[in-house]
Amino acid sequence: MEEITGKKFGDKENPLLVSVRSGARASMPGMMDTILNLGLNETVVEAIAAKSGNARWAWDCYRRFIQMYSDVVMEVGKKYFEELIDKMKADRGVQQDVELTADDLKELASQFKAEYKEKIGEDFPDDPKEQLMGAIKAVFRSWDNPRANVYRRDNDIPYSWGTAVNVQSMAFGNMGDDCGTGVAFTRDPATG
């Protein structure tokens, strides 16, 4: 992946950010956990802000990563982070997340890390390799989450199939108004 992208995982100057997601044999949309923007830390976020020329986007990615990692990997509820976002929006007199500035999002990232430390009792992991190992374990663990179990039962997908974990270079849907992400199938998922 590093050769193809020309970026290096954990590098402070040209960082490779990844997504970690399920690669189940049968498509189970929305059932399995995913972690996006993995590889970010305080140093890397500054590097991608400088490289992209878009500090707001960089800090938005970082605060999203902290929230997602905390929820999916460490099982800290999303609600704690949503409360911090809502408070920030109220304090700034704005209605939507997109109205928050780069400085607001940087402050939110700091608040998110403090919330993580309060709930977990240790600092948010800055080492991309540590982040990656935690995310891989969490995606494997999500095979057993209640919504995945119900989906498999309702769709006759055997538990024994298990899942793979895919680590992919990030594709960003939040870089601007002209960006997006999606899923495409080359075959009808129901009929093959």
mmCIF file with all atom_site columns, C-alpha atoms in Angstrom:
data_model
loop_
_atom_site.group_PDB
_atom_site.id
_atom_site.type_symbol
_atom_site.label_atom_id
_atom_site.label_alt_id
_atom_site.label_comp_id
_atom_site.label_asym_id
_atom_site.label_entity_id
_atom_site.label_seq_id
_atom_site.pdbx_PDB_ins_code
_atom_site.Cartn_x
_atom_site.Cartn_y
_atom_site.Cartn_z
_atom_site.occupancy
_atom_site.B_iso_or_equiv
_atom_site.pdbx_formal_charge
_atom_site.auth_seq_id
_atom_site.auth_comp_id
_atom_site.auth_asym_id
_atom_site.auth_atom_id
_atom_site.pdbx_PDB_model_num
ATOM 1   C CA . MET A 1 1   ? 0.000   0.000   0.000  1.00 0.00 ? 1   MET A CA 1
ATOM 2   C CA . GLU A 1 2   ? 2.871   2.365   0.797  1.00 0.00 ? 2   GLU A CA 1
ATOM 3   C CA . GLU A 1 3   ? 4.458   1.703   -2.601 1.00 0.00 ? 3   GLU A CA 1
ATOM 4   C CA . ILE A 1 4   ? 1.193   2.267   -4.458 1.00 0.00 ? 4   ILE A CA 1
ATOM 5   C CA . THR A 1 5   ? 0.262   5.474   -2.604 1.00 0.00 ? 5   THR A CA 1
ATOM 6   C CA . GLY A 1 6   ? 3.766   6.891   -2.196 1.00 0.00 ? 6   GLY A CA 1
ATOM 7   C CA . LYS A 1 7   ? 2.911   7.507   1.466  1.00 0.00 ? 7   LYS A CA 1
ATOM 8   C CA . LYS A 1 8   ? 4.240   5.877   4.625  1.00 0.00 ? 8   LYS A CA 1
ATOM 9   C CA . PHE A 1 9   ? 2.168   4.623   7.551  1.00 0.00 ? 9   PHE A CA 1
ATOM 10  C CA . GLY A 1 10  ? 3.045   6.645   10.656 1.00 0.00 ? 10  GLY A CA 1
ATOM 11  C CA . ASP A 1 11  ? 5.238   9.078   8.710  1.00 0.00 ? 11  ASP A CA 1
ATOM 12  C CA . LYS A 1 12  ? 5.234   12.634  9.991  1.00 0.00 ? 12  LYS A CA 1
ATOM 13  C CA . GLU A 1 13  ? 5.713   14.255  6.576  1.00 0.00 ? 13  GLU A CA 1
ATOM 14  C CA . ASN A 1 14  ? 3.767   12.129  4.082  1.00 0.00 ? 14  ASN A CA 1
ATOM 15  C CA . PRO A 1 15  ? 1.458   9.976   6.204  1.00 0.00 ? 15  PRO A CA 1
ATOM 16  C CA . LEU A 1 16  ? -0.655  7.096   4.958  1.00 0.00 ? 16  LEU A CA 1
ATOM 17  C CA . LEU A 1 17  ? -4.037  7.065   6.664  1.00 0.00 ? 17  LEU A CA 1
ATOM 18  C CA . VAL A 1 18  ? -6.108  3.902   6.497  1.00 0.00 ? 18  VAL A CA 1
ATOM 19  C CA . SER A 1 19  ? -9.579  2.558   7.078  1.00 0.00 ? 19  SER A CA 1
ATOM 20  C CA . VAL A 1 20  ? -10.056 -0.751  8.858  1.00 0.00 ? 20  VAL A CA 1
ATOM 21  C CA . ARG A 1 21  ? -13.237 -2.600  7.953  1.00 0.00 ? 21  ARG A CA 1
ATOM 22  C CA . SER A 1 22  ? -14.811 -6.007  7.646  1.00 0.00 ? 22  SER A CA 1
ATOM 23  C CA . GLY A 1 23  ? -14.351 -8.123  4.573  1.00 0.00 ? 23  GLY A CA 1
ATOM 24  C CA . ALA A 1 24  ? -17.074 -10.644 5.297  1.00 0.00 ? 24  ALA A CA 1
ATOM 25  C CA . ARG A 1 25  ? -17.781 -13.289 2.642  1.00 0.00 ? 25  ARG A CA 1
ATOM 26  C CA . ALA A 1 26  ? -21.379 -12.083 2.382  1.00 0.00 ? 26  ALA A CA 1
ATOM 27  C CA . SER A 1 27  ? -22.179 -8.374  2.283  1.00 0.00 ? 27  SER A CA 1
ATOM 28  C CA . MET A 1 28  ? -23.603 -7.235  5.616  1.00 0.00 ? 28  MET A CA 1
ATOM 29  C CA . PRO A 1 29  ? -24.101 -3.476  5.088  1.00 0.00 ? 29  PRO A CA 1
ATOM 30  C CA . GLY A 1 30  ? -23.890 -1.455  8.284  1.00 0.00 ? 30  GLY A CA 1
ATOM 31  C CA . MET A 1 31  ? -23.600 -4.515  10.515 1.00 0.00 ? 31  MET A CA 1
ATOM 32  C CA . MET A 1 32  ? -19.858 -4.666  11.068 1.00 0.00 ? 32  MET A CA 1
ATOM 33  C CA . ASP A 1 33  ? -17.682 -1.997  12.649 1.00 0.00 ? 33  ASP A CA 1
ATOM 34  C CA . THR A 1 34  ? -15.330 0.270   10.707 1.00 0.00 ? 34  THR A CA 1
ATOM 35  C CA . ILE A 1 35  ? -12.608 2.656   11.841 1.00 0.00 ? 35  ILE A CA 1
ATOM 36  C CA . LEU A 1 36  ? -11.666 5.549   9.532  1.00 0.00 ? 36  LEU A CA 1
ATOM 37  C CA . ASN A 1 37  ? -8.703  7.952   9.467  1.00 0.00 ? 37  ASN A CA 1
ATOM 38  C CA . LEU A 1 38  ? -6.474  5.555   11.381 1.00 0.00 ? 38  LEU A CA 1
ATOM 39  C CA . GLY A 1 39  ? -2.884  6.710   11.703 1.00 0.00 ? 39  GLY A CA 1
ATOM 40  C CA . LEU A 1 40  ? -3.675  10.215  12.913 1.00 0.00 ? 40  LEU A CA 1
ATOM 41  C CA . ASN A 1 41  ? -2.082  11.759  15.977 1.00 0.00 ? 41  ASN A CA 1
ATOM 42  C CA . GLU A 1 42  ? -1.174  15.323  17.005 1.00 0.00 ? 42  GLU A CA 1
ATOM 43  C CA . THR A 1 43  ? 1.908   15.379  14.761 1.00 0.00 ? 43  THR A CA 1
ATOM 44  C CA . VAL A 1 44  ? 0.337   13.708  11.733 1.00 0.00 ? 44  VAL A CA 1
ATOM 45  C CA . VAL A 1 45  ? -2.760  15.921  11.811 1.00 0.00 ? 45  VAL A CA 1
ATOM 46  C CA . GLU A 1 46  ? -0.523  18.995  11.576 1.00 0.00 ? 46  GLU A CA 1
ATOM 47  C CA . ALA A 1 47  ? 1.339   17.399  8.652  1.00 0.00 ? 47  ALA A CA 1
ATOM 48  C CA . ILE A 1 48  ? -1.834  16.661  6.681  1.00 0.00 ? 48  ILE A CA 1
ATOM 49  C CA . ALA A 1 49  ? -3.183  20.133  7.488  1.00 0.00 ? 49  ALA A CA 1
ATOM 50  C CA . ALA A 1 50  ? -0.033  21.688  6.002  1.00 0.00 ? 50  ALA A CA 1
ATOM 51  C CA . LYS A 1 51  ? 0.145   19.269  3.049  1.00 0.00 ? 51  LYS A CA 1
ATOM 52  C CA . SER A 1 52  ? -3.541  19.681  2.116  1.00 0.00 ? 52  SER A CA 1
ATOM 53  C CA . GLY A 1 53  ? -3.767  23.389  2.901  1.00 0.00 ? 53  GLY A CA 1
ATOM 54  C CA . ASN A 1 54  ? -7.019  22.568  4.690  1.00 0.00 ? 54  ASN A CA 1
ATOM 55  C CA . ALA A 1 55  ? -6.603  22.655  8.480  1.00 0.00 ? 55  ALA A CA 1
ATOM 56  C CA . ARG A 1 56  ? -10.352 22.433  9.062  1.00 0.00 ? 56  ARG A CA 1
ATOM 57  C CA . TRP A 1 57  ? -10.575 19.168  7.152  1.00 0.00 ? 57  TRP A CA 1
ATOM 58  C CA . ALA A 1 58  ? -7.508  17.727  8.921  1.00 0.00 ? 58  ALA A CA 1
ATOM 59  C CA . TRP A 1 59  ? -8.850  18.482  12.403 1.00 0.00 ? 59  TRP A CA 1
ATOM 60  C CA . ASP A 1 60  ? -12.297 17.205  11.416 1.00 0.00 ? 60  ASP A CA 1
ATOM 61  C CA . CYS A 1 61  ? -10.679 13.893  10.394 1.00 0.00 ? 61  CYS A CA 1
ATOM 62  C CA . TYR A 1 62  ? -8.799  13.699  13.691 1.00 0.00 ? 62  TYR A CA 1
ATOM 63  C CA . ARG A 1 63  ? -11.792 14.411  15.923 1.00 0.00 ? 63  ARG A CA 1
ATOM 64  C CA . ARG A 1 64  ? -13.839 11.859  13.940 1.00 0.00 ? 64  ARG A CA 1
ATOM 65  C CA . PHE A 1 65  ? -11.058 9.289   14.337 1.00 0.00 ? 65  PHE A CA 1
ATOM 66  C CA . ILE A 1 66  ? -10.821 9.834   18.105 1.00 0.00 ? 66  ILE A CA 1
ATOM 67  C CA . GLN A 1 67  ? -14.593 9.444   18.434 1.00 0.00 ? 67  GLN A CA 1
ATOM 68  C CA . MET A 1 68  ? -14.773 6.362   16.203 1.00 0.00 ? 68  MET A CA 1
ATOM 69  C CA . TYR A 1 69  ? -11.772 4.623   17.785 1.00 0.00 ? 69  TYR A CA 1
ATOM 70  C CA . SER A 1 70  ? -13.094 5.357   21.271 1.00 0.00 ? 70  SER A CA 1
ATOM 71  C CA . ASP A 1 71  ? -16.510 3.938   20.388 1.00 0.00 ? 71  ASP A CA 1
ATOM 72  C CA . VAL A 1 72  ? -15.575 0.926   18.259 1.00 0.00 ? 72  VAL A CA 1
ATOM 73  C CA . VAL A 1 73  ? -12.280 -0.167  19.812 1.00 0.00 ? 73  VAL A CA 1
ATOM 74  C CA . MET A 1 74  ? -12.629 0.911   23.446 1.00 0.00 ? 74  MET A CA 1
ATOM 75  C CA . GLU A 1 75  ? -16.456 0.874   23.704 1.00 0.00 ? 75  GLU A CA 1
ATOM 76  C CA . VAL A 1 76  ? -16.763 4.437   25.004 1.00 0.00 ? 76  VAL A CA 1
ATOM 77  C CA . GLY A 1 77  ? -20.278 5.511   24.007 1.00 0.00 ? 77  GLY A CA 1
ATOM 78  C CA . LYS A 1 78  ? -20.748 7.976   21.145 1.00 0.00 ? 78  LYS A CA 1
ATOM 79  C CA . LYS A 1 79  ? -23.082 10.036  23.309 1.00 0.00 ? 79  LYS A CA 1
ATOM 80  C CA . TYR A 1 80  ? -20.215 11.493  25.372 1.00 0.00 ? 80  TYR A CA 1
ATOM 81  C CA . PHE A 1 81  ? -18.606 12.914  22.244 1.00 0.00 ? 81  PHE A CA 1
ATOM 82  C CA . GLU A 1 82  ? -21.900 14.053  20.732 1.00 0.00 ? 82  GLU A CA 1
ATOM 83  C CA . GLU A 1 83  ? -22.569 16.009  23.945 1.00 0.00 ? 83  GLU A CA 1
ATOM 84  C CA . LEU A 1 84  ? -19.208 17.775  23.538 1.00 0.00 ? 84  LEU A CA 1
ATOM 85  C CA . ILE A 1 85  ? -20.010 18.592  19.890 1.00 0.00 ? 85  ILE A CA 1
ATOM 86  C CA . ASP A 1 86  ? -23.452 19.920  20.836 1.00 0.00 ? 86  ASP A CA 1
ATOM 87  C CA . LYS A 1 87  ? -21.946 22.082  23.586 1.00 0.00 ? 87  LYS A CA 1
ATOM 88  C CA . MET A 1 88  ? -19.320 23.464  21.199 1.00 0.00 ? 88  MET A CA 1
ATOM 89  C CA . LYS A 1 89  ? -22.000 24.329  18.611 1.00 0.00 ? 89  LYS A CA 1
ATOM 90  C CA . ALA A 1 90  ? -24.147 26.017  21.257 1.00 0.00 ? 90  ALA A CA 1
ATOM 91  C CA . ASP A 1 91  ? -21.151 27.985  22.576 1.00 0.00 ? 91  ASP A CA 1
ATOM 92  C CA . ARG A 1 92  ? -20.295 29.127  19.027 1.00 0.00 ? 92  ARG A CA 1
ATOM 93  C CA . GLY A 1 93  ? -23.916 29.879  18.117 1.00 0.00 ? 93  GLY A CA 1
ATOM 94  C CA . VAL A 1 94  ? -23.957 27.492  15.156 1.00 0.00 ? 94  VAL A CA 1
ATOM 95  C CA . GLN A 1 95  ? -26.358 24.735  14.156 1.00 0.00 ? 95  GLN A CA 1
ATOM 96  C CA . GLN A 1 96  ? -24.246 22.320  12.118 1.00 0.00 ? 96  GLN A CA 1
ATOM 97  C CA . ASP A 1 97  ? -20.861 20.646  12.531 1.00 0.00 ? 97  ASP A CA 1
ATOM 98  C CA . VAL A 1 98  ? -19.694 22.112  9.208  1.00 0.00 ? 98  VAL A CA 1
ATOM 99  C CA . GLU A 1 99  ? -19.974 25.600  10.716 1.00 0.00 ? 99  GLU A CA 1
ATOM 100 C CA . LEU A 1 100 ? -17.228 24.852  13.252 1.00 0.00 ? 100 LEU A CA 1
ATOM 101 C CA . THR A 1 101 ? -13.794 26.291  12.431 1.00 0.00 ? 101 THR A CA 1
ATOM 102 C CA . ALA A 1 102 ? -10.433 24.523  12.348 1.00 0.00 ? 102 ALA A CA 1
ATOM 103 C CA . ASP A 1 103 ? -9.664  25.960  15.796 1.00 0.00 ? 103 ASP A CA 1
ATOM 104 C CA . ASP A 1 104 ? -13.022 24.705  17.101 1.00 0.00 ? 104 ASP A CA 1
ATOM 105 C CA . LEU A 1 105 ? -12.293 21.205  15.783 1.00 0.00 ? 105 LEU A CA 1
ATOM 106 C CA . LYS A 1 106 ? -8.774  21.284  17.243 1.00 0.00 ? 106 LYS A CA 1
ATOM 107 C CA . GLU A 1 107 ? -10.296 22.175  20.607 1.00 0.00 ? 107 GLU A CA 1
ATOM 108 C CA . LEU A 1 108 ? -12.873 19.388  20.185 1.00 0.00 ? 108 LEU A CA 1
ATOM 109 C CA . ALA A 1 109 ? -10.090 16.874  19.473 1.00 0.00 ? 109 ALA A CA 1
ATOM 110 C CA . SER A 1 110 ? -8.434  17.914  22.732 1.00 0.00 ? 110 SER A CA 1
ATOM 111 C CA . GLN A 1 111 ? -11.742 17.580  24.603 1.00 0.00 ? 111 GLN A CA 1
ATOM 112 C CA . PHE A 1 112 ? -12.319 14.154  23.010 1.00 0.00 ? 112 PHE A CA 1
ATOM 113 C CA . LYS A 1 113 ? -8.891  12.970  24.162 1.00 0.00 ? 113 LYS A CA 1
ATOM 114 C CA . ALA A 1 114 ? -9.628  14.216  27.690 1.00 0.00 ? 114 ALA A CA 1
ATOM 115 C CA . GLU A 1 115 ? -12.966 12.355  27.627 1.00 0.00 ? 115 GLU A CA 1
ATOM 116 C CA . TYR A 1 116 ? -11.164 9.201   26.471 1.00 0.00 ? 116 TYR A CA 1
ATOM 117 C CA . LYS A 1 117 ? -8.645  9.492   29.314 1.00 0.00 ? 117 LYS A CA 1
ATOM 118 C CA . GLU A 1 118 ? -11.424 10.038  31.839 1.00 0.00 ? 118 GLU A CA 1
ATOM 119 C CA . LYS A 1 119 ? -13.332 6.959   30.661 1.00 0.00 ? 119 LYS A CA 1
ATOM 120 C CA . ILE A 1 120 ? -10.398 4.600   29.936 1.00 0.00 ? 120 ILE A CA 1
ATOM 121 C CA . GLY A 1 121 ? -7.828  5.825   32.458 1.00 0.00 ? 121 GLY A CA 1
ATOM 122 C CA . GLU A 1 122 ? -5.002  6.193   29.946 1.00 0.00 ? 122 GLU A CA 1
ATOM 123 C CA . ASP A 1 123 ? -3.999  8.523   27.133 1.00 0.00 ? 123 ASP A CA 1
ATOM 124 C CA . PHE A 1 124 ? -5.439  8.124   23.647 1.00 0.00 ? 124 PHE A CA 1
ATOM 125 C CA . PRO A 1 125 ? -2.962  6.034   21.614 1.00 0.00 ? 125 PRO A CA 1
ATOM 126 C CA . ASP A 1 126 ? -0.639  8.107   19.413 1.00 0.00 ? 126 ASP A CA 1
ATOM 127 C CA . ASP A 1 127 ? 1.274   5.177   17.905 1.00 0.00 ? 127 ASP A CA 1
ATOM 128 C CA . PRO A 1 128 ? -0.315  4.244   14.545 1.00 0.00 ? 128 PRO A CA 1
ATOM 129 C CA . LYS A 1 129 ? 0.730   0.582   14.910 1.00 0.00 ? 129 LYS A CA 1
ATOM 130 C CA . GLU A 1 130 ? -0.968  0.373   18.312 1.00 0.00 ? 130 GLU A CA 1
ATOM 131 C CA . GLN A 1 131 ? -4.052  2.032   16.807 1.00 0.00 ? 131 GLN A CA 1
ATOM 132 C CA . LEU A 1 132 ? -4.034  -0.486  13.948 1.00 0.00 ? 132 LEU A CA 1
ATOM 133 C CA . MET A 1 133 ? -3.820  -3.544  16.203 1.00 0.00 ? 133 MET A CA 1
ATOM 134 C CA . GLY A 1 134 ? -6.691  -2.262  18.353 1.00 0.00 ? 134 GLY A CA 1
ATOM 135 C CA . ALA A 1 135 ? -8.828  -1.584  15.274 1.00 0.00 ? 135 ALA A CA 1
ATOM 136 C CA . ILE A 1 136 ? -8.178  -5.014  13.736 1.00 0.00 ? 136 ILE A CA 1
ATOM 137 C CA . LYS A 1 137 ? -9.202  -6.743  16.976 1.00 0.00 ? 137 LYS A CA 1
ATOM 138 C CA . ALA A 1 138 ? -12.342 -4.597  17.192 1.00 0.00 ? 138 ALA A CA 1
ATOM 139 C CA . VAL A 1 139 ? -13.467 -5.428  13.642 1.00 0.00 ? 139 VAL A CA 1
ATOM 140 C CA . PHE A 1 140 ? -13.005 -9.154  14.298 1.00 0.00 ? 140 PHE A CA 1
ATOM 141 C CA . ARG A 1 141 ? -14.940 -8.713  17.561 1.00 0.00 ? 141 ARG A CA 1
ATOM 142 C CA . SER A 1 142 ? -17.795 -6.998  15.706 1.00 0.00 ? 142 SER A CA 1
ATOM 143 C CA . TRP A 1 143 ? -18.635 -10.329 14.001 1.00 0.00 ? 143 TRP A CA 1
ATOM 144 C CA . ASP A 1 144 ? -20.274 -11.174 17.326 1.00 0.00 ? 144 ASP A CA 1
ATOM 145 C CA . ASN A 1 145 ? -22.141 -7.913  17.895 1.00 0.00 ? 145 ASN A CA 1
ATOM 146 C CA . PRO A 1 146 ? -25.929 -8.222  18.323 1.00 0.00 ? 146 PRO A CA 1
ATOM 147 C CA . ARG A 1 147 ? -26.877 -6.488  15.058 1.00 0.00 ? 147 ARG A CA 1
ATOM 148 C CA . ALA A 1 148 ? -24.506 -8.736  13.061 1.00 0.00 ? 148 ALA A CA 1
ATOM 149 C CA . ASN A 1 149 ? -25.903 -11.850 14.769 1.00 0.00 ? 149 ASN A CA 1
ATOM 150 C CA . VAL A 1 150 ? -29.490 -10.842 13.948 1.00 0.00 ? 150 VAL A CA 1
ATOM 151 C CA . TYR A 1 151 ? -28.573 -9.966  10.352 1.00 0.00 ? 151 TYR A CA 1
ATOM 152 C CA . ARG A 1 152 ? -26.833 -13.320 9.818  1.00 0.00 ? 152 ARG A CA 1
ATOM 153 C CA . ARG A 1 153 ? -29.781 -15.205 11.289 1.00 0.00 ? 153 ARG A CA 1
ATOM 154 C CA . ASP A 1 154 ? -32.311 -13.274 9.179  1.00 0.00 ? 154 ASP A CA 1
ATOM 155 C CA . ASN A 1 155 ? -30.260 -13.741 5.993  1.00 0.00 ? 155 ASN A CA 1
ATOM 156 C CA . ASP A 1 156 ? -29.113 -17.349 6.485  1.00 0.00 ? 156 ASP A CA 1
ATOM 157 C CA . ILE A 1 157 ? -25.429 -16.445 6.724  1.00 0.00 ? 157 ILE A CA 1
ATOM 158 C CA . PRO A 1 158 ? -23.534 -19.124 8.673  1.00 0.00 ? 158 PRO A CA 1
ATOM 159 C CA . TYR A 1 159 ? -21.645 -17.958 11.765 1.00 0.00 ? 159 TYR A CA 1
ATOM 160 C CA . SER A 1 160 ? -18.794 -20.276 10.764 1.00 0.00 ? 160 SER A CA 1
ATOM 161 C CA . TRP A 1 161 ? -17.968 -18.119 7.733  1.00 0.00 ? 161 TRP A CA 1
ATOM 162 C CA . GLY A 1 162 ? -16.397 -15.514 9.998  1.00 0.00 ? 162 GLY A CA 1
ATOM 163 C CA . THR A 1 163 ? -14.949 -12.315 8.608  1.00 0.00 ? 163 THR A CA 1
ATOM 164 C CA . ALA A 1 164 ? -11.731 -10.942 7.241  1.00 0.00 ? 164 ALA A CA 1
ATOM 165 C CA . VAL A 1 165 ? -10.394 -7.499  8.049  1.00 0.00 ? 165 VAL A CA 1
ATOM 166 C CA . ASN A 1 166 ? -9.499  -5.138  5.216  1.00 0.00 ? 166 ASN A CA 1
ATOM 167 C CA . VAL A 1 167 ? -6.973  -2.355  5.757  1.00 0.00 ? 167 VAL A CA 1
ATOM 168 C CA . GLN A 1 168 ? -7.318  0.183   2.943  1.00 0.00 ? 168 GLN A CA 1
ATOM 169 C CA . SER A 1 169 ? -5.885  3.558   2.069  1.00 0.00 ? 169 SER A CA 1
ATOM 170 C CA . MET A 1 170 ? -8.372  6.245   3.103  1.00 0.00 ? 170 MET A CA 1
ATOM 171 C CA . ALA A 1 171 ? -10.761 7.789   0.592  1.00 0.00 ? 171 ALA A CA 1
ATOM 172 C CA . PHE A 1 172 ? -12.083 11.023  2.061  1.00 0.00 ? 172 PHE A CA 1
ATOM 173 C CA . GLY A 1 173 ? -15.717 12.031  1.788  1.00 0.00 ? 173 GLY A CA 1
ATOM 174 C CA . ASN A 1 174 ? -15.395 15.100  4.001  1.00 0.00 ? 174 ASN A CA 1
ATOM 175 C CA . MET A 1 175 ? -12.639 17.033  2.200  1.00 0.00 ? 175 MET A CA 1
ATOM 176 C CA . GLY A 1 176 ? -15.063 19.492  0.624  1.00 0.00 ? 176 GLY A CA 1
ATOM 177 C CA . ASP A 1 177 ? -18.366 19.948  -1.149 1.00 0.00 ? 177 ASP A CA 1
ATOM 178 C CA . ASP A 1 178 ? -17.069 18.093  -4.200 1.00 0.00 ? 178 ASP A CA 1
ATOM 179 C CA . CYS A 1 179 ? -16.001 14.942  -2.311 1.00 0.00 ? 179 CYS A CA 1
ATOM 180 C CA . GLY A 1 180 ? -17.867 11.791  -1.433 1.00 0.00 ? 180 GLY A CA 1
ATOM 181 C CA . THR A 1 181 ? -17.522 8.086   -0.795 1.00 0.00 ? 181 THR A CA 1
ATOM 182 C CA . GLY A 1 182 ? -19.738 5.122   -1.486 1.00 0.00 ? 182 GLY A CA 1
ATOM 183 C CA . VAL A 1 183 ? -20.019 1.403   -2.076 1.00 0.00 ? 183 VAL A CA 1
ATOM 184 C CA . ALA A 1 184 ? -20.506 -0.215  -5.470 1.00 0.00 ? 184 ALA A CA 1
ATOM 185 C CA . PHE A 1 185 ? -21.267 -3.820  -6.358 1.00 0.00 ? 185 PHE A CA 1
ATOM 186 C CA . THR A 1 186 ? -20.251 -5.449  -9.640 1.00 0.00 ? 186 THR A CA 1
ATOM 187 C CA . ARG A 1 187 ? -22.954 -8.084  -9.117 1.00 0.00 ? 187 ARG A CA 1
ATOM 188 C CA . ASP A 1 188 ? -26.415 -7.995  -7.565 1.00 0.00 ? 188 ASP A CA 1
ATOM 189 C CA . PRO A 1 189 ? -25.699 -8.799  -3.879 1.00 0.00 ? 189 PRO A CA 1
ATOM 190 C CA . ALA A 1 190 ? -28.940 -10.794 -3.595 1.00 0.00 ? 190 ALA A CA 1
ATOM 191 C CA . THR A 1 191 ? -28.634 -12.931 -6.715 1.00 0.00 ? 191 THR A CA 1
ATOM 192 C CA . GLY A 1 192 ? -24.938 -12.867 -7.635 1.00 0.00 ? 192 GLY A CA 1
#
